[in-house]
Coordinates of N, CA and C in Angstrom, one line a residue:
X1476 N -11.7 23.3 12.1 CA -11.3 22.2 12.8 C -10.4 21.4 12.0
X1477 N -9.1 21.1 12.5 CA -8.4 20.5 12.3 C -8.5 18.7 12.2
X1478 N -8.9 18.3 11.6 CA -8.3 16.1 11.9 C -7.3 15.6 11.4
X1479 N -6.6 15.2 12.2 CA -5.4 14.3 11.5 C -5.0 13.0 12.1
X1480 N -4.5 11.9 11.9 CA -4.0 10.9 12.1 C -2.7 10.3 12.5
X1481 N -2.4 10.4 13.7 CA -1.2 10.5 14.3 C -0.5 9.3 14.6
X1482 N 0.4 8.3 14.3 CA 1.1 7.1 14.9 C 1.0 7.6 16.4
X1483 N 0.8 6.5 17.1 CA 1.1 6.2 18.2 C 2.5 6.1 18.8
X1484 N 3.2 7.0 19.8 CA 4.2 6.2 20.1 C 4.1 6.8 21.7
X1485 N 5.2 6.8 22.8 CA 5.8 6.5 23.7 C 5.0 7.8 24.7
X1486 N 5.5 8.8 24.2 CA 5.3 10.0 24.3 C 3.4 10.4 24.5
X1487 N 3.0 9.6 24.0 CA 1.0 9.5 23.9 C 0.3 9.1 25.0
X1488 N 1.5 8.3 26.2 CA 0.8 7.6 27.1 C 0.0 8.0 28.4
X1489 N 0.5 9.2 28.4 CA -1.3 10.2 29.2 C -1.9 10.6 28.5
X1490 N -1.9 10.7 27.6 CA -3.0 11.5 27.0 C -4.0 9.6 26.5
X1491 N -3.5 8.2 26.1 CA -4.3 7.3 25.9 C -4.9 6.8 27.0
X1492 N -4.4 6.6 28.2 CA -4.9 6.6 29.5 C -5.9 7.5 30.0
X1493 N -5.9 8.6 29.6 CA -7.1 9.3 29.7 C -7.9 9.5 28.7
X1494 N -7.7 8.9 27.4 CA -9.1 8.4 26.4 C -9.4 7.1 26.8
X1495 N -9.0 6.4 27.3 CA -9.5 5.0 27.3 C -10.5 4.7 28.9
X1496 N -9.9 5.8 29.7 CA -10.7 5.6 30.6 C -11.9 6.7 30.8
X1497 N -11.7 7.6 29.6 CA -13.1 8.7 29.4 C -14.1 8.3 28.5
X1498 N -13.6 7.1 27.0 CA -14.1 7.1 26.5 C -16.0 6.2 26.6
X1499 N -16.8 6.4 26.0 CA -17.9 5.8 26.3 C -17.8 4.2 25.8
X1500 N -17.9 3.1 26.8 CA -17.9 1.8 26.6 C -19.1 1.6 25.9
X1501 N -20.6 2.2 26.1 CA -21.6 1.4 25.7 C -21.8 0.5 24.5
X1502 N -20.6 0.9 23.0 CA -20.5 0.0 22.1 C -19.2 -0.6 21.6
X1503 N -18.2 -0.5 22.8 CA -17.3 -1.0 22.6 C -17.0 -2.7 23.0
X1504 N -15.9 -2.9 22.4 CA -15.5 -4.6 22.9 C -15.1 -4.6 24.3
X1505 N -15.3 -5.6 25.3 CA -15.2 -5.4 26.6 C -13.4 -6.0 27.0
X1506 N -12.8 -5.8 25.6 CA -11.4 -6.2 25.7 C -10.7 -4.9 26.4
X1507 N -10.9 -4.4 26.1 CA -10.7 -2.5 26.5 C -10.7 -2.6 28.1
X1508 N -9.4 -2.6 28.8 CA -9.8 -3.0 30.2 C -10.2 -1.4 31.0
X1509 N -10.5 -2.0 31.8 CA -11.1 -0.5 32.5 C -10.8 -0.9 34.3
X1510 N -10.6 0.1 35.1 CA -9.4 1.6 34.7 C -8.3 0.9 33.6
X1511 N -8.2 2.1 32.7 CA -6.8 1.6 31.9 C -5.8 2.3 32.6
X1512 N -4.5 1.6 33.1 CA -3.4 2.0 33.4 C -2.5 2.1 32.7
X1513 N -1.2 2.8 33.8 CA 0.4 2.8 33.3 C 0.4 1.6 32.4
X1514 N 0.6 0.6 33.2 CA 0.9 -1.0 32.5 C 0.3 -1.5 31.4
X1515 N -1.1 -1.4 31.2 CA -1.6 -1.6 30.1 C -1.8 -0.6 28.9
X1516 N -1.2 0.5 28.9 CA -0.8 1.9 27.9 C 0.7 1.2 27.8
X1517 N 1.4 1.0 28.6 CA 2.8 0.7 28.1 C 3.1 -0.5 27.1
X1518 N 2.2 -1.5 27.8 CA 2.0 -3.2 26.7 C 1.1 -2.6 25.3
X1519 N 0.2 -1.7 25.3 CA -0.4 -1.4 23.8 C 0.6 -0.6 23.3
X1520 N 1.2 0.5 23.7 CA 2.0 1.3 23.1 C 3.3 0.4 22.5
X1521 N 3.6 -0.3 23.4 CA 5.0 -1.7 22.7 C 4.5 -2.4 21.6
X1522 N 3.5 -2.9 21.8 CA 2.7 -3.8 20.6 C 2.3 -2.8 19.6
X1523 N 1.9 -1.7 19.6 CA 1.8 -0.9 18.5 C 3.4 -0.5 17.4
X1524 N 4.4 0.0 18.5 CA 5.4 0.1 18.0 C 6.2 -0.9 17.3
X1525 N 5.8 -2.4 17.7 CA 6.8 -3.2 17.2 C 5.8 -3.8 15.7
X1526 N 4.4 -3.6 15.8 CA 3.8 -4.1 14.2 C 3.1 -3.1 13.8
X1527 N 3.1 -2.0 14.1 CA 2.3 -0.8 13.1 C 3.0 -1.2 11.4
X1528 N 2.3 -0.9 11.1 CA 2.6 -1.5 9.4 C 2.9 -2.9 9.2
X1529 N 2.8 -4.1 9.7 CA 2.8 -5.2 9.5 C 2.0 -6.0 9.9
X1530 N 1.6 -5.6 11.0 CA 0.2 -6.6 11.4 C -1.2 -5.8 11.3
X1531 N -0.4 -4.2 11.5 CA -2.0 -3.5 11.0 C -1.3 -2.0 11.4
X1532 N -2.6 -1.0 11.4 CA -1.8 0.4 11.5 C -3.1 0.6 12.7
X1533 N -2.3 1.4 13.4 CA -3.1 1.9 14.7 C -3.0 3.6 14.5
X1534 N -3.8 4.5 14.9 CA -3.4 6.4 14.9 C -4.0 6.4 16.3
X1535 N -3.9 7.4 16.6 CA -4.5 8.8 17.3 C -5.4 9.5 16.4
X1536 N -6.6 9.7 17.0 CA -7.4 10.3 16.5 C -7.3 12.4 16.5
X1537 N -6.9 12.8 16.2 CA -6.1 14.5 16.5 C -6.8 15.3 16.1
X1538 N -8.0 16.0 16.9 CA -8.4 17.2 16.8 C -7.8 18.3 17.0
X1539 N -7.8 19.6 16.3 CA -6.7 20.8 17.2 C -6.0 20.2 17.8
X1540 N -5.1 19.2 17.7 CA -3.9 19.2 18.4 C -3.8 18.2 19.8
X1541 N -5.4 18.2 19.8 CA -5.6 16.9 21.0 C -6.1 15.5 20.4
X1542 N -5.6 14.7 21.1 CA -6.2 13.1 20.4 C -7.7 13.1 21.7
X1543 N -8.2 13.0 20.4 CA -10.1 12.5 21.0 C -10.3 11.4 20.6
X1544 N -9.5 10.5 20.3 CA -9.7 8.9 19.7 C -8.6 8.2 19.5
X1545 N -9.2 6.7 18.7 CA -7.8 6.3 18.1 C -9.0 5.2 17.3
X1546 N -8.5 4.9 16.3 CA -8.9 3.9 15.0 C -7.6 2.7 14.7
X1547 N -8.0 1.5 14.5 CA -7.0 1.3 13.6 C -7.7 0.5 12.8
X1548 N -6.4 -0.7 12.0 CA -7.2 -1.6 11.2 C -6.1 -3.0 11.4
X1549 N -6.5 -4.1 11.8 CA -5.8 -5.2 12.5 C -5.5 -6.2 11.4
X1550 N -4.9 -7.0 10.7 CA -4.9 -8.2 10.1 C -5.7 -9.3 10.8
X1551 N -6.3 -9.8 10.7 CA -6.9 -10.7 11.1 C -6.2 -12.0 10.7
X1552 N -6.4 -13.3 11.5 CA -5.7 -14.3 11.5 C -5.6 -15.2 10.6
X1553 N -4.6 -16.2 10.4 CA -4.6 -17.2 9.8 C -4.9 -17.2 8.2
X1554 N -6.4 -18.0 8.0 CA -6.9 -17.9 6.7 C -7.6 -16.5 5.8
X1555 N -7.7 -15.7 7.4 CA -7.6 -14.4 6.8 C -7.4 -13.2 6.4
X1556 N -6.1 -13.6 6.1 CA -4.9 -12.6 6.1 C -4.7 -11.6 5.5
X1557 N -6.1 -12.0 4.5 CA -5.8 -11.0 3.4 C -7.0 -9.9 4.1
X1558 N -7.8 -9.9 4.8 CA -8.4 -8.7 5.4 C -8.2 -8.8 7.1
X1559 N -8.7 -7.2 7.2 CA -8.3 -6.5 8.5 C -9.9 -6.2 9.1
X1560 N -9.6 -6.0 10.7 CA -10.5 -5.9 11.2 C -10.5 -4.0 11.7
X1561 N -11.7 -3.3 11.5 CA -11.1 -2.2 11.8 C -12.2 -1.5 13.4
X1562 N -11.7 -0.9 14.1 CA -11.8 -0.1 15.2 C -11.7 1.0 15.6
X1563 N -12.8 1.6 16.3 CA -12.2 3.2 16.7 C -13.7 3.4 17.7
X1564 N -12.6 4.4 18.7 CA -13.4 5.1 19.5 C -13.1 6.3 19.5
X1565 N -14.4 7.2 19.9 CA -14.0 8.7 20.1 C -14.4 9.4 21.0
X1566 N -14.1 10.4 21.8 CA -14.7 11.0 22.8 C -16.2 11.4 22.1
X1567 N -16.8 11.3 23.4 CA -18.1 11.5 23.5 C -18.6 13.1 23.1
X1568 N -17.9 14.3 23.4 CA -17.8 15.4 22.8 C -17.7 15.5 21.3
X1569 N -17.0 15.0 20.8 CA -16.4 14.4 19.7 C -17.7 14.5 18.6
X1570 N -18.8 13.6 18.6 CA -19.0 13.2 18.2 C -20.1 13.5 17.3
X1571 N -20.5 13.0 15.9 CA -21.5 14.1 15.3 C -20.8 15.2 14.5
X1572 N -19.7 14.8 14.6 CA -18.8 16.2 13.7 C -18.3 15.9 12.5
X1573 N -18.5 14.5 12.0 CA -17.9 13.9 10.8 C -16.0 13.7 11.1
X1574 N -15.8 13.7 12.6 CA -14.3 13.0 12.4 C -14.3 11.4 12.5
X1575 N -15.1 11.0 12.9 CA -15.4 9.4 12.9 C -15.1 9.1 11.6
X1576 N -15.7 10.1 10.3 CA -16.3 9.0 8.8 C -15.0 9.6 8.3
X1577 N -14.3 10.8 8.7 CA -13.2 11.1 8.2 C -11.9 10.1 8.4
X1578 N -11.6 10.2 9.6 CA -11.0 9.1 10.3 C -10.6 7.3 9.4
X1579 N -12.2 7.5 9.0 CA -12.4 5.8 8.7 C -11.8 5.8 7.0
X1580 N -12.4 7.0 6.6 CA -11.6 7.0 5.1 C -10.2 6.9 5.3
X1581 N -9.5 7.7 6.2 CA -8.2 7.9 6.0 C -7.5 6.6 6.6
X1582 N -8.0 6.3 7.7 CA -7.4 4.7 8.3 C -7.2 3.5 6.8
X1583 N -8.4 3.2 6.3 CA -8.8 2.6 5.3 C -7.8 2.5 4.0
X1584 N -7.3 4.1 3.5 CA -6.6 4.4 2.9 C -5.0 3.9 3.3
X1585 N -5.0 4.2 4.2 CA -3.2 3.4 4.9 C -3.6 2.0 4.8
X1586 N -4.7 1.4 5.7 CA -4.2 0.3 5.2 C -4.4 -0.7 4.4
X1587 N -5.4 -0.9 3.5 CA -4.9 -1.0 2.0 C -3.8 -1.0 1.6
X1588 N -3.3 0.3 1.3 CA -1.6 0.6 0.8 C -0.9 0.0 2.0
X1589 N -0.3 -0.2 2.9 CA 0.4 -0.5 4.0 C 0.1 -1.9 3.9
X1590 N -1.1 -2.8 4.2 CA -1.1 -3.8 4.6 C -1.5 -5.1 3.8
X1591 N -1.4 -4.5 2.3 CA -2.2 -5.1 0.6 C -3.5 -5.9 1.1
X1592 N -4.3 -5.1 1.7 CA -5.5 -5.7 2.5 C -6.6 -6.2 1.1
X1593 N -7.1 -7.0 1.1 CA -8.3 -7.5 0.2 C -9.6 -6.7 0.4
X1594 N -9.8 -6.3 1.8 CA -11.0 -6.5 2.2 C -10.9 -6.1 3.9
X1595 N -11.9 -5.1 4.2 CA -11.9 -4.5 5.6 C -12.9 -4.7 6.0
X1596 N -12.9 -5.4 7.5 CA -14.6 -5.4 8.3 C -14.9 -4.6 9.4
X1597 N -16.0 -4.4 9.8 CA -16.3 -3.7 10.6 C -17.5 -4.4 11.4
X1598 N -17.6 -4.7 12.7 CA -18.5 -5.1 13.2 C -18.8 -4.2 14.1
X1599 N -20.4 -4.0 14.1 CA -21.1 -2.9 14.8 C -22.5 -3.6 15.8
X1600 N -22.3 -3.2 16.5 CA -23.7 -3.5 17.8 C -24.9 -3.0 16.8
X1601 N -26.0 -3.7 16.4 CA -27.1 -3.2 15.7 C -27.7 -1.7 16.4
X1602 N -27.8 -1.2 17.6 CA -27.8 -0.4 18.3 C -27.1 0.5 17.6
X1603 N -25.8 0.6 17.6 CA -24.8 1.9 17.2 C -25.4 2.2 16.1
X1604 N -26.0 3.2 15.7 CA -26.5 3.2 14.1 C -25.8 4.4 13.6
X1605 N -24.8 5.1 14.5 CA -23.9 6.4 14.1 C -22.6 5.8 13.7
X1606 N -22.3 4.4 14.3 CA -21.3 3.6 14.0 C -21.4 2.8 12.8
X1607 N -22.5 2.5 12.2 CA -23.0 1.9 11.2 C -22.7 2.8 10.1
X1608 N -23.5 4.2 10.2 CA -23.3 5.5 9.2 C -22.1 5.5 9.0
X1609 N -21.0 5.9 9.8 CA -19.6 6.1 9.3 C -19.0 5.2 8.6
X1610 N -19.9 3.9 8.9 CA -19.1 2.5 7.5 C -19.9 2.6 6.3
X1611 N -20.8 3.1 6.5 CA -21.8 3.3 5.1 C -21.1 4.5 4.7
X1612 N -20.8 5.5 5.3 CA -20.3 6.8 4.2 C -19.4 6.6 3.6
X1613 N -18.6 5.4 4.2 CA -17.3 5.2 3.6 C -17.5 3.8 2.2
X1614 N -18.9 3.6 2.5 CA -18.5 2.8 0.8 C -18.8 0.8 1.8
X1615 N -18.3 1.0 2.8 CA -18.8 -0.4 3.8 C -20.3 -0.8 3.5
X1616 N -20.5 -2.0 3.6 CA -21.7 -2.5 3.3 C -22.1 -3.5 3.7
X1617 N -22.9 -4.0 4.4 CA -23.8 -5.1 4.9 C -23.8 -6.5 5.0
X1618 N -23.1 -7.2 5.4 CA -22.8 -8.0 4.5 C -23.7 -9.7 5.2
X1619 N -23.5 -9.4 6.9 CA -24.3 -10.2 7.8 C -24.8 -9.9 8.6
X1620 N -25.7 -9.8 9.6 CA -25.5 -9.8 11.2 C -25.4 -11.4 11.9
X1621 N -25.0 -11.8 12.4 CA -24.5 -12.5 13.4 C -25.1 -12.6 14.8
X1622 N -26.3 -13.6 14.8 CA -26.6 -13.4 16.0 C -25.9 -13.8 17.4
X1623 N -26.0 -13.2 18.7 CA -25.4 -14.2 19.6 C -24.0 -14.1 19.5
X1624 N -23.0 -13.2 18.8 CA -21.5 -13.2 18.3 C -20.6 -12.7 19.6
X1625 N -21.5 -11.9 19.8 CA -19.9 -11.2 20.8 C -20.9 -11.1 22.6
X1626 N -19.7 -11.4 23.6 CA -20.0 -11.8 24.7 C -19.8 -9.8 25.3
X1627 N -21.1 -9.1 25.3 CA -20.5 -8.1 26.0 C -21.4 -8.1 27.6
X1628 N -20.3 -7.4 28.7 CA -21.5 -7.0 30.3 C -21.9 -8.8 30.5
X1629 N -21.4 -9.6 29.7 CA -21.5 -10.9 30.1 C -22.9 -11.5 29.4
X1630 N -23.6 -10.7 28.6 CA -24.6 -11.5 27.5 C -24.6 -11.4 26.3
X1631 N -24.8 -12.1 25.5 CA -25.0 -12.5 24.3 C -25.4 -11.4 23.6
X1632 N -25.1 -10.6 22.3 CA -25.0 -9.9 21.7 C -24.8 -10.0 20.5
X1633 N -26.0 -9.6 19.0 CA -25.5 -9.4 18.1 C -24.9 -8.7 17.4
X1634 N -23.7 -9.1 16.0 CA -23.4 -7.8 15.8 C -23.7 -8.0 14.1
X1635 N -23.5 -6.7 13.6 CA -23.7 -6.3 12.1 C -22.2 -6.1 11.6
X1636 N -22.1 -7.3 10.5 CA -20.7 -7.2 10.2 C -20.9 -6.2 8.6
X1637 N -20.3 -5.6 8.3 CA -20.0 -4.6 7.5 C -18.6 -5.1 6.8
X1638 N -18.6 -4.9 5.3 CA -17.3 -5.2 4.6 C -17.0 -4.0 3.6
X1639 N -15.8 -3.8 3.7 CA -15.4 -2.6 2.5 C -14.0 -3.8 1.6
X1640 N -14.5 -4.0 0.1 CA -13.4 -4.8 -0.8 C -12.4 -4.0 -1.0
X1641 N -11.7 -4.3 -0.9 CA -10.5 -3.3 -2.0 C -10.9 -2.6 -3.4
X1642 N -11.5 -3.7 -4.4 CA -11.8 -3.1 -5.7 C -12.9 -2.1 -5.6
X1643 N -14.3 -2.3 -4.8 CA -14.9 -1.1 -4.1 C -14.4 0.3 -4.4
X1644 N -13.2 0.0 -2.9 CA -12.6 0.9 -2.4 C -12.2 2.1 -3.5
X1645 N -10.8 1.1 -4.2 CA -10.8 1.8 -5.2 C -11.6 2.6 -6.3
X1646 N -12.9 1.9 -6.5 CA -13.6 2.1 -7.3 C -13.8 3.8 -6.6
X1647 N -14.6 3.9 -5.7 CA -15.4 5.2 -5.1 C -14.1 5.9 -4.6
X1648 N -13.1 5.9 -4.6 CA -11.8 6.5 -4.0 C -10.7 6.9 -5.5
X1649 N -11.3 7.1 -6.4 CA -10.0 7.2 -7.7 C -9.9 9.0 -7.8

């Protein structure tokens, strides 16, 4: 099995249209609109293209040659600027195969280098504990949970925020 990490561009937009509307919601953000369309594949694919490496890096998740995902890692605002928020879904086939923890190293690795990130978070539904694992293999660690944080299906939800530092990073990555 092949994984690799693909920019996003123009040319991706059936094949993200039909991850976004296959992939499994149960622990995703309910920003993700659903059906995903033409129109909304063409506004992410523009917004990817015009800040990949500046506001953050987005991929394709690429098994054999098919994208079963996408990860990225975002700048976060303002006073935060020096860390990114990171994301990823993957087909439900997908999954249990170690492309998720793969994925997360190599995202992690861009953007660091790419975006002189301090510091990367990850917020996980206490639930997901396969989503948890993939920030733990990578060296991410515990840092709060948050009760009541994120509004998903319209109730109140906690999440487990996870931090990977730079100096970390480097540390277990030399």
């Amino acid at each position: 099995m092949t994984i690799e990490l693909d920019k996003w561009t123009f040319a991706d937009q059936k094949a993200l249209i039909a991850l976004c509307n296959a992939v499994d919601r149960t622990f995703l953000s309910d920003r993700l609109p659903y059906p995903y369309t033409e129109a909304d594949a063409d506004w992410w694919l523009g917004m990817v293209a015009e800040n990949d490496g500046k506001e953050g890096v987005w991929r394709a998740i690429v098994v054999d040659g098919q994208i079963v995902g996408s990860i990225s890692v975002e700048m976060m605002a303002d006073d935060n600027r020096t860390a990114g928020s990171i994301g990823y879904m993957i087909l439900t086939p997908f999954w249990s195969q170690g492309i998720g923890t793969e994925a997360v190293r190599w995202i992690c690795e861009v953007a660091f280098r790419e975006l002189e990130l301090e510091r990367i978070i990850g917020e996980v539904f206490p639930e997901n504990l396969a989503s948890a694992r993939v920030l733990e293999k990578n060296g991410f660690r515990l840092e709060e949970t948050k009760v009541g944080a994120v509004l998903k299906g319209g109730k109140a939800m906690d999440v487990r925020v996870y931090v990977l530092p730079r100096c970390f990073y480097s540390e277990i990555n030399l």
